[in-house]
Short mmCIF file of C-alpha atoms in Angstrom, two decimals:
data_model
loop_
_atom_site.label_atom_id
_atom_site.label_comp_id
_atom_site.label_asym_id
_atom_site.label_seq_id
_atom_site.Cartn_x
_atom_site.Cartn_y
_atom_site.Cartn_z
CA MET A 1 -104.23 146.13 16.95
CA LYS A 2 -107.75 144.77 17.15
CA LYS A 3 -108.37 141.16 18.02
CA ILE A 4 -109.34 139.00 15.04
CA LEU A 5 -112.33 136.77 15.64
CA GLY A 6 -113.64 133.76 13.76
CA THR A 7 -116.90 133.92 11.80
CA GLY A 8 -118.69 132.47 14.81
CA PHE A 9 -121.70 131.11 13.02
CA VAL A 10 -122.90 129.95 9.62
CA VAL A 11 -126.26 130.94 8.24
CA PHE A 12 -127.88 128.57 5.75
CA ILE A 13 -130.27 130.34 3.43
CA PHE A 14 -132.30 129.36 0.42
CA ALA A 15 -130.57 129.55 -2.95
CA PHE A 16 -131.73 132.00 -5.55
CA PHE A 17 -130.40 132.46 -9.04
CA PHE A 18 -129.51 135.45 -11.16
CA GLY A 19 -127.59 134.17 -14.18
CA GLN A 20 -124.75 132.13 -12.69
CA LEU A 21 -125.01 133.76 -9.21
CA THR A 22 -126.05 131.48 -6.34
CA PHE A 23 -126.00 132.25 -2.60
CA ALA A 24 -126.58 128.82 -1.12
CA GLN A 25 -124.48 129.02 2.06
CA SER A 26 -123.11 132.14 3.65
CA SER A 27 -121.13 132.95 6.79
CA GLY A 28 -122.61 135.76 8.85
CA ILE A 29 -120.25 138.70 9.48
CA SER A 30 -120.86 141.11 12.36
CA SER A 31 -120.42 144.85 11.88
CA GLY A 32 -116.86 145.95 12.61
CA VAL A 33 -115.60 142.49 13.58
CA PRO A 34 -112.72 141.17 11.38
CA VAL A 35 -112.79 137.55 10.22
CA THR A 36 -110.15 135.43 8.55
CA GLY A 37 -110.72 133.12 5.62
CA THR A 38 -108.85 130.69 3.35
CA LEU A 39 -109.56 129.55 -0.19
CA SER A 40 -108.05 126.19 -1.12
CA SER A 41 -108.40 126.26 -4.90
CA GLU A 42 -108.82 128.69 -7.78
CA GLU A 43 -112.45 127.55 -8.15
CA ALA A 44 -113.32 128.14 -4.49
CA GLU A 45 -115.11 131.19 -3.12
CA ASN A 46 -116.28 132.42 0.27
CA THR A 47 -119.58 134.24 0.77
CA TYR A 48 -120.44 136.41 3.79
CA TYR A 49 -123.88 137.73 4.73
CA PHE A 50 -125.00 140.82 6.66
CA SER A 51 -128.13 142.94 7.16
CA THR A 52 -128.26 146.68 7.83
CA ASP A 53 -130.82 148.23 10.17
CA LYS A 54 -131.08 151.49 8.16
CA ASP A 55 -129.76 153.27 5.08
CA GLY A 56 -126.15 154.30 5.44
CA GLU A 57 -122.50 153.72 4.68
CA VAL A 58 -120.80 150.34 4.39
CA TYR A 59 -117.00 150.11 4.60
CA ILE A 60 -115.49 146.76 3.68
CA THR A 61 -111.76 145.93 3.69
CA LEU A 62 -109.84 142.88 2.47
CA ASP A 63 -106.17 142.63 3.42
CA GLU A 64 -103.45 140.52 5.10
CA SER A 65 -103.64 138.35 1.98
CA THR A 66 -101.30 135.64 0.74
CA GLY A 67 -102.58 135.82 -2.83
CA GLY A 68 -104.66 137.94 -5.23
CA PHE A 69 -108.41 138.27 -4.64
CA TYR A 70 -111.64 139.64 -6.13
CA MET A 71 -114.16 141.10 -3.66
CA TYR A 72 -117.79 141.65 -4.74
CA LEU A 73 -120.75 143.20 -2.90
CA TYR A 74 -124.28 142.07 -3.93
CA ASN A 75 -127.70 143.10 -2.63
CA GLU A 76 -130.42 140.63 -1.66
CA ASN A 77 -131.69 140.57 -5.27
CA GLY A 78 -128.32 139.43 -6.55
CA ASN A 79 -127.42 142.75 -8.16
CA ARG A 80 -123.77 143.71 -7.93
CA VAL A 81 -123.42 146.90 -5.87
CA SER A 82 -119.64 147.33 -5.96
CA SER A 83 -116.34 145.48 -6.27
CA ASP A 84 -112.58 145.75 -5.89
CA TYR A 85 -109.57 143.48 -6.39
CA PHE A 86 -105.81 143.06 -6.18
CA SER A 87 -103.52 140.68 -8.01
CA SER A 88 -100.76 139.79 -5.60
CA ARG A 89 -99.85 138.76 -2.09
CA GLY A 90 -100.12 141.63 0.44
CA GLY A 91 -102.64 143.53 -1.67
CA LYS A 92 -105.62 145.41 -0.24
CA ALA A 93 -109.15 146.04 -1.47
CA VAL A 94 -111.79 148.50 -0.20
CA ILE A 95 -115.50 148.96 -0.85
CA ASP A 96 -116.89 152.21 0.57
CA LYS A 97 -120.51 152.71 -0.47
CA LYS A 98 -123.81 154.21 0.64
CA ILE A 99 -126.47 151.51 0.62
CA GLN A 100 -130.13 151.12 1.46
CA LYS A 101 -131.42 149.13 4.41
CA GLY A 102 -131.47 145.43 3.57
CA SER A 103 -129.45 142.22 3.25
CA TYR A 104 -126.15 142.00 1.43
CA TYR A 105 -123.54 139.43 0.40
CA ILE A 106 -119.77 139.72 0.12
CA VAL A 107 -118.15 137.22 -2.24
CA VAL A 108 -114.37 136.64 -2.15
CA LYS A 109 -112.75 134.81 -5.09
CA PRO A 110 -109.17 134.03 -6.14
CA TYR A 111 -107.53 136.26 -8.73
CA ASN A 112 -104.31 135.84 -10.68
CA TRP A 113 -103.02 132.87 -8.72
CA ASN A 114 -99.72 131.78 -10.16
CA GLY A 115 -97.81 129.04 -8.39
CA ILE A 116 -100.12 128.90 -5.37
CA SER A 117 -102.95 126.51 -4.58
CA SER A 118 -104.41 128.22 -1.52
CA ALA A 119 -104.38 131.66 0.09
CA SER A 120 -105.74 133.34 3.21
CA PHE A 121 -107.11 136.84 3.92
CA LYS A 122 -108.70 139.09 6.55
CA LEU A 123 -112.13 140.59 5.88
CA LYS A 124 -113.92 143.34 7.80
CA ALA A 125 -117.32 144.88 7.07
CA THR A 126 -118.61 147.87 9.01
CA TYR A 127 -122.25 148.79 8.43
CA SER A 128 -125.37 150.15 10.14
CA SER A 129 -126.16 147.65 12.86
CA HIS A 130 -125.51 146.92 16.54
CA ILE A 131 -121.80 147.23 17.40
CA ASN A 132 -119.60 146.50 20.41
CA ARG A 133 -117.17 149.43 20.58
CA ASN A 134 -113.67 148.90 21.92
CA ALA A 135 -113.08 151.40 24.74
CA SER A 136 -109.42 152.03 23.84
CA SER A 137 -109.29 151.80 20.03
CA PHE A 138 -112.87 153.15 19.55
CA GLU A 139 -113.38 150.46 16.88
CA PRO A 140 -115.56 149.95 15.00
CA ASN A 141 -115.80 153.57 13.83
CA ASP A 142 -115.19 153.24 10.09
CA THR A 143 -118.47 154.80 8.92
CA ILE A 144 -120.77 157.75 9.59
CA GLU A 145 -123.26 155.48 11.38
CA THR A 146 -120.59 153.89 13.64
CA SER A 147 -118.73 157.15 14.32
CA LEU A 148 -117.50 157.86 17.84
CA PRO A 149 -119.19 160.85 19.52
CA VAL A 150 -116.49 163.20 20.91
CA LYS A 151 -116.67 165.88 23.60
CA SER A 152 -115.73 169.47 22.86
CA GLY A 153 -112.08 170.18 23.75
CA GLU A 154 -111.27 166.60 24.82
CA VAL A 155 -108.17 164.84 23.46
CA TYR A 156 -108.53 161.38 21.90
CA GLN A 157 -105.62 159.07 21.07
CA SER A 158 -106.07 156.20 18.66
CA ALA A 159 -104.35 154.30 15.83
CA SER A 160 -104.88 153.02 12.32
CA GLU A 161 -104.08 149.33 12.10
CA SER A 162 -103.43 149.50 8.33
CA ASN A 163 -103.38 152.05 5.50
CA ILE A 164 -107.02 151.23 4.68
CA ASP A 165 -108.32 151.59 8.24
CA GLN A 166 -110.31 154.85 8.38
CA ASP A 167 -111.76 156.32 11.58
CA VAL A 168 -114.82 158.53 11.88
CA TYR A 169 -115.73 160.88 14.76
CA GLN A 170 -118.94 162.78 15.39
CA PHE A 171 -119.94 165.95 17.24
CA THR A 172 -123.01 168.19 17.48
CA THR A 173 -122.84 171.96 18.01
CA ASN A 174 -125.46 173.73 20.13
CA LYS A 175 -125.28 176.93 18.04
CA ASP A 176 -123.58 178.49 15.04
CA GLY A 177 -119.91 179.16 15.69
CA GLU A 178 -116.28 178.23 15.25
CA VAL A 179 -114.82 174.73 15.19
CA TYR A 180 -111.13 174.06 15.71
CA ILE A 181 -109.99 170.52 14.92
CA THR A 182 -106.41 169.26 15.25
CA LEU A 183 -104.60 166.07 14.28
CA ASP A 184 -101.03 165.55 15.47
CA GLU A 185 -98.57 163.21 17.23
CA ALA A 186 -98.97 160.97 14.20
CA GLY A 187 -96.79 158.00 13.26
CA GLY A 188 -97.56 158.42 9.55
CA GLY A 189 -99.26 160.67 7.00
CA TYR A 190 -102.99 161.37 7.29
CA TYR A 191 -105.94 163.02 5.53
CA MET A 192 -108.55 164.72 7.74
CA TYR A 193 -111.99 165.61 6.35
CA LEU A 194 -114.95 167.48 7.88
CA TYR A 195 -118.48 166.62 6.66
CA ASP A 196 -121.88 168.02 7.61
CA GLU A 197 -124.86 165.82 8.46
CA ASN A 198 -125.86 165.68 4.78
CA GLY A 199 -122.49 164.27 3.74
CA ASN A 200 -121.20 167.51 2.22
CA ARG A 201 -117.48 168.10 2.68
CA GLU A 202 -116.94 171.31 4.67
CA ALA A 203 -113.13 171.36 4.91
CA SER A 204 -110.03 169.18 4.82
CA ASP A 205 -106.32 169.12 5.56
CA TYR A 206 -103.51 166.57 5.33
CA PHE A 207 -99.84 165.81 5.90
CA SER A 208 -97.67 163.17 4.26
CA TYR A 209 -95.14 162.17 6.91
CA SER A 210 -94.73 161.07 10.51
CA GLY A 211 -94.85 163.99 12.95
CA GLY A 212 -97.01 166.12 10.63
CA LYS A 213 -99.94 168.23 11.81
CA SER A 214 -103.34 169.14 10.41
CA VAL A 215 -105.81 171.86 11.42
CA ILE A 216 -109.39 172.59 10.37
CA ASN A 217 -110.56 176.01 11.63
CA LYS A 218 -113.98 176.96 10.30
CA LYS A 219 -117.24 178.69 11.16
CA VAL A 220 -120.16 176.28 10.90
CA GLN A 221 -123.89 176.35 11.43
CA GLN A 222 -125.57 174.54 14.31
CA GLY A 223 -125.83 170.83 13.55
CA THR A 224 -124.08 167.47 13.52
CA TYR A 225 -120.68 167.01 11.90
CA TYR A 226 -118.33 164.12 11.12
CA VAL A 227 -114.53 164.00 10.96
CA LYS A 228 -112.96 161.27 8.83
CA ILE A 229 -109.31 160.37 9.38
CA LYS A 230 -107.57 158.31 6.68
CA PRO A 231 -103.95 157.16 6.30
CA TYR A 232 -102.00 158.93 3.53
CA ASN A 233 -98.68 158.23 1.82
CA TRP A 234 -97.62 155.37 4.06
CA ASN A 235 -94.25 153.99 3.00
CA GLY A 236 -92.55 151.37 5.10
CA ILE A 237 -95.10 151.44 7.94
CA THR A 238 -98.02 149.11 8.63
CA SER A 239 -99.77 150.96 11.48
CA ALA A 240 -99.63 154.42 13.07
CA LYS A 241 -100.92 156.26 16.13
CA TYR A 242 -102.37 159.77 16.20
CA ARG A 243 -103.90 162.38 18.52
CA PHE A 244 -107.22 164.09 17.71
CA LYS A 245 -109.10 167.00 19.26
CA ALA A 246 -112.22 168.88 18.21
CA THR A 247 -113.34 172.06 19.96
CA TYR A 248 -116.81 173.32 19.00
CA PRO A 249 -119.79 175.25 20.42
CA GLY A 250 -121.10 172.93 23.14
CA SER A 251 -120.76 171.96 26.77
CA ILE A 252 -117.15 172.02 28.02
CA ASN A 253 -115.23 171.15 31.20
CA ARG A 254 -112.61 173.88 31.54
CA ASN A 255 -109.30 173.05 33.21
CA SER A 256 -108.72 175.60 35.98
CA SER A 257 -104.94 175.81 35.38
CA SER A 258 -104.55 175.49 31.60
CA PHE A 259 -107.94 177.14 30.81
CA GLU A 260 -108.47 174.44 28.18
CA PRO A 261 -110.53 174.07 26.11
CA ASN A 262 -110.30 177.69 24.84
CA GLU A 263 -109.49 177.34 21.16
CA THR A 264 -112.53 179.16 19.78
CA PHE A 265 -114.62 182.29 20.29
CA GLU A 266 -117.40 180.21 21.87
CA THR A 267 -115.02 178.48 24.32
CA ALA A 268 -112.94 181.61 25.07
CA MET A 269 -111.68 182.08 28.63
CA PRO A 270 -113.17 185.24 30.25
CA ILE A 271 -110.49 187.47 31.80
CA ASN A 272 -110.55 190.37 34.25
CA SER A 273 -108.92 193.75 33.83
CA GLY A 274 -105.58 194.09 35.60
CA GLN A 275 -105.15 190.36 36.24
CA SER A 276 -102.34 188.22 34.81
CA TYR A 277 -102.98 184.77 33.36
CA SER A 278 -100.22 182.20 32.93
CA SER A 279 -100.82 179.33 30.52
CA SER A 280 -99.10 177.38 27.74
CA SER A 281 -99.53 175.95 24.27
CA TYR A 282 -98.97 172.19 24.32
CA SER A 283 -98.17 172.02 20.61
CA SER A 284 -97.49 174.34 17.65
CA ILE A 285 -101.14 174.07 16.59
CA ASP A 286 -102.67 174.71 20.01
CA GLN A 287 -104.30 178.16 19.88
CA ASP A 288 -105.81 179.86 22.95
CA THR A 289 -108.65 182.40 22.98
CA TYR A 290 -109.52 184.89 25.75
CA GLN A 291 -112.54 187.18 26.08
CA PHE A 292 -113.15 190.47 27.82
CA THR A 293 -115.94 193.10 27.85
CA THR A 294 -115.49 196.83 28.36
CA ASN A 295 -118.24 198.86 30.01
CA ARG A 296 -117.38 202.09 28.15
CA ASP A 297 -115.16 203.48 25.39
CA GLY A 298 -111.53 203.78 26.39
CA ASN A 299 -107.95 202.58 26.20
CA VAL A 300 -107.13 198.86 26.13
CA ARG A 301 -103.62 197.54 26.68
CA ILE A 302 -102.83 193.85 26.25
CA ALA A 303 -99.35 192.41 26.87
CA LEU A 304 -97.99 188.92 26.14
CA ASP A 305 -94.65 188.09 27.79
CA ASN A 306 -92.69 185.51 29.84
CA ALA A 307 -92.91 183.30 26.75
CA LYS A 308 -90.76 180.23 26.10
CA GLY A 309 -91.31 180.41 22.34
CA GLY A 310 -92.58 182.68 19.58
CA PHE A 311 -96.24 183.73 19.53
CA TYR A 312 -98.78 185.68 17.46
CA MET A 313 -101.37 187.74 19.36
CA TYR A 314 -104.56 188.89 17.59
CA LEU A 315 -107.39 191.12 18.83
CA TYR A 316 -110.91 190.63 17.38
CA ASP A 317 -114.19 192.43 18.01
CA ALA A 318 -117.52 190.73 18.71
CA ASN A 319 -118.16 190.31 14.97
CA GLY A 320 -114.95 188.40 14.43
CA THR A 321 -113.21 191.32 12.68
CA ARG A 322 -109.49 191.62 13.39
CA VAL A 323 -108.81 194.91 15.20
CA SER A 324 -105.07 194.66 15.86
CA SER A 325 -102.15 192.22 16.23
CA ASP A 326 -98.54 191.83 17.33
CA TYR A 327 -96.04 188.98 17.43
CA PHE A 328 -92.54 187.85 18.31
CA SER A 329 -90.49 184.96 16.97
CA TYR A 330 -88.37 183.87 19.92
CA ALA A 331 -88.50 183.19 23.66
CA GLY A 332 -88.27 186.05 26.13
CA SER A 333 -89.91 188.64 23.87
CA THR A 334 -93.00 190.77 24.47
CA ALA A 335 -96.00 191.58 22.28
CA VAL A 336 -98.27 194.54 23.05
CA ILE A 337 -101.58 195.79 21.72
CA ASP A 338 -102.42 199.31 22.89
CA ARG A 339 -105.57 200.86 21.38
CA ASP A 340 -108.57 203.02 22.10
CA LEU A 341 -111.70 200.85 21.64
CA LYS A 342 -115.45 201.25 21.64
CA LYS A 343 -117.49 199.70 24.43
CA GLY A 344 -118.12 196.00 23.69
CA THR A 345 -116.85 192.43 23.82
CA TYR A 346 -113.43 191.50 22.41
CA TYR A 347 -111.37 188.35 21.89
CA VAL A 348 -107.62 187.77 22.10
CA LYS A 349 -106.22 184.81 20.14
CA ILE A 350 -102.73 183.50 20.91
CA LYS A 351 -101.02 181.19 18.40
CA PRO A 352 -97.54 179.65 18.39
CA TYR A 353 -95.14 181.17 15.84
CA ASN A 354 -91.77 180.05 14.47
CA TRP A 355 -91.29 177.12 16.81
CA ASN A 356 -88.01 175.35 16.05
CA GLY A 357 -86.84 172.59 18.35
CA ILE A 358 -89.64 173.05 20.91
CA THR A 359 -92.88 171.13 21.35
CA SER A 360 -94.59 173.29 23.99
CA ALA A 361 -94.17 176.78 25.47
CA SER A 362 -95.63 178.77 28.34
CA TYR A 363 -96.59 182.45 28.35
CA ARG A 364 -98.24 185.19 30.43
CA LEU A 365 -101.17 187.38 29.34
CA HIS A 366 -102.16 190.66 30.99
CA ALA A 367 -104.96 192.98 29.86
CA SER A 368 -106.09 196.36 31.21
CA PHE A 369 -109.41 197.74 29.93
CA PRO A 370 -112.42 199.82 31.11
CA ALA A 371 -114.18 197.34 33.34
CA PRO A 372 -117.25 197.36 35.59
CA ALA A 373 -116.83 198.00 39.31
CA ASN A 374 -116.59 194.98 41.55
CA ALA A 375 -119.56 192.84 40.52
CA CYS A 376 -120.09 191.76 44.13
CA ASP A 377 -120.73 195.30 45.35
CA ARG A 378 -124.36 195.02 44.34
CA TYR A 379 -124.90 192.28 46.95
CA LYS A 380 -123.78 194.32 49.98
CA GLY A 381 -126.25 193.77 52.81
CA VAL A 382 -127.71 190.65 51.13
CA SER A 383 -127.39 187.45 53.19
CA LYS A 384 -129.38 184.97 51.09
CA ILE A 385 -130.04 184.40 47.40
CA TRP A 386 -133.48 183.01 46.48
CA TRP A 387 -134.27 180.76 43.54
CA ASP A 388 -138.02 180.43 42.91
CA GLY A 389 -138.73 181.00 46.61
CA ILE A 390 -136.10 178.53 47.85
CA GLU A 391 -132.67 179.51 49.19
CA LEU A 392 -129.75 178.79 46.86
CA LYS A 393 -127.00 177.36 49.08
CA PRO A 394 -123.21 177.77 48.64
CA GLY A 395 -121.84 174.93 46.48
CA GLN A 396 -125.28 174.09 45.12
CA ILE A 397 -125.27 173.69 41.32
CA GLY A 398 -128.90 172.66 40.75
CA ARG A 399 -131.98 171.01 42.12
CA LEU A 400 -133.72 167.68 41.70
CA ILE A 401 -137.48 167.14 41.53
CA VAL A 402 -138.55 163.51 41.84
CA LYS A 403 -141.20 162.65 39.22
CA LYS A 404 -141.46 158.94 40.05
CA ASP A 405 -140.19 157.04 43.09
CA THR A 406 -136.44 156.46 42.66
CA THR A 407 -133.59 154.88 44.61
CA LEU A 408 -131.08 156.91 46.65
CA PHE A 409 -127.79 155.06 46.83
CA LYS A 410 -124.29 155.39 48.28
CA LEU A 411 -121.50 155.17 45.77
CA ASN A 412 -118.51 153.07 46.79
CA GLY A 413 -116.15 153.13 43.83
CA GLU A 414 -118.32 151.80 40.99
CA GLN A 415 -120.61 149.91 43.38
CA LYS A 416 -124.09 151.33 44.10
CA SER A 417 -125.43 150.54 47.60
CA PRO A 418 -129.18 151.36 47.92
CA SER A 419 -130.06 153.55 50.91
CA ARG A 420 -133.74 154.41 50.62
CA THR A 421 -136.47 155.41 48.15
CA LEU A 422 -137.07 159.05 47.27
CA LYS A 423 -140.76 159.74 46.76
CA ALA A 424 -142.41 161.48 43.81
CA GLY A 425 -142.83 165.22 44.43
CA GLU A 426 -139.83 165.54 46.77
CA PHE A 427 -137.20 168.24 46.19
CA TYR A 428 -133.39 167.96 46.75
CA ARG A 429 -130.41 170.24 46.25
CA ILE A 430 -127.70 169.00 43.86
CA TYR A 431 -124.03 169.67 44.62
CA ALA A 432 -122.17 167.57 42.05
CA PHE A 433 -122.71 165.03 39.33
CA LYS A 434 -121.07 162.03 37.69
CA PRO A 435 -121.92 160.55 34.27
CA GLY A 436 -125.57 159.46 34.53
CA MET A 437 -125.83 160.36 38.25
CA LEU A 438 -126.65 163.39 40.46
CA SER A 439 -125.21 163.98 43.94
CA VAL A 440 -127.46 165.17 46.76
CA GLY A 441 -124.45 165.46 49.09
CA GLY A 442 -122.81 163.21 51.67
CA GLY A 443 -121.73 160.70 49.02
CA TYR A 444 -125.34 159.90 48.06
CA TYR A 445 -126.55 159.80 44.45
CA VAL A 446 -129.60 159.16 42.30
CA ASP A 447 -129.68 158.05 38.67
CA ARG A 448 -130.22 160.89 36.20
CA ASP A 449 -133.06 159.37 34.22
CA ALA A 450 -136.73 159.91 33.33
CA LYS A 451 -137.76 159.51 36.98
CA VAL A 452 -136.27 162.87 37.93
CA THR A 453 -136.12 166.43 36.63
CA TYR A 454 -132.82 168.31 37.00
CA GLU A 455 -132.79 172.12 36.89
CA THR A 456 -129.93 174.63 37.11
CA PRO A 457 -129.96 178.26 38.33
CA SER A 458 -128.77 181.14 36.21
CA LYS A 459 -125.09 182.08 36.15
CA ALA A 460 -126.00 185.39 37.80
CA LYS A 461 -127.52 183.62 40.81
CA LEU A 462 -124.52 181.30 41.15
CA GLU A 463 -122.20 184.32 41.04
CA ALA A 464 -124.33 186.10 43.68
CA VAL A 465 -123.99 183.12 46.06
CA ARG A 466 -120.21 183.11 45.54
CA CYS A 467 -120.05 186.86 46.29
CA ILE A 468 -121.94 186.41 49.58
CA GLN A 469 -119.91 183.35 50.55
CA ASN A 470 -116.55 185.07 49.90
CA ARG A 471 -117.14 188.21 51.97
#
């Protein structure tokens, strides 16, 4: 649950009149920060004020009420933009609207009070403005503009604090390709929607009960996308947790043992001919994709065995056309694809099938196909690999060129201890990195900012260095 804060400050503004409407005194409300309020008579009303820094979505909720309430949204000219209401204790009201940059007022008034003389409520308004995001709940993330950016293939766990608490996530693809989005481990029912950067709905899925699962698997064009997660069909529950993961064309950090993320064609795990790969599906909606390339026409044989559950296995060509498939429905079985194929790149997708009473299952994949000779053979007799006239060292992942004098520091935990100043024009090899920092080796780092230029060698050169090092 998020911490509820008081209004914090009161803004006195000049009164202006439109019919009977007067905004003489308003309490400022920060974006995404809940406030509590109380009305002590049927004639009383509370007014809250906020300003957006750009056009965008506003999401306003009124709940945890002890009586019925009207909720109105007005612009700075006194025109009503939207409204909602409920007539009894425990009711909830929502205003979800696209608005222009400007100042707005939320007015809360009693409605249908019978036998009560005062009532309290909780109000939250999320809009385009500066926010302070909670590192564990990701709140506020109720709108497109406050959405949480997510990394491709990374798992995020969060919760909805009520059945009107929506969460929005954002990602940007670096090319056209496949997206695979999952929602599971949920304590209640949920809707999941995918929108493009223009607000057009691309896809959706839902489930209506605790333990349900949703998947969006779609080919999209390069761009920015938003995933909205909303509670659905909550009966007898007041909050619920969930797990969310989006895999899309973009930078990934592959796990060396699970090969994750590898849900899509663009994040497929490359495999070698004649080598076995042991992995697992951590849920019934966790699909894995593998990639191989043949260097000539010939026979391809792919086997899936040592499985602890049922699995589908599909073979696709480089155009995404299904070439063949096989499956089994229980543990201990084997699926085989044996075909003569044209030279090219192919993908193997493995999906759980007919899982009853299991939540995860391991498997083994083995593929034999016409493959190039040992790629390292071409570097026989070569002792050094050159990158723009400078030797590329083993373990080196890039290079740093200092554009403006910058500080070299030793990293002790989270503490930066300055060592010396690197001068403009100097060159350094890079062996590792941390968020916002580059390592020059020996535990020394520099900030990755406008003062430096970071360059990376081609994959071919990195592979050549590995070949020479592993002789």
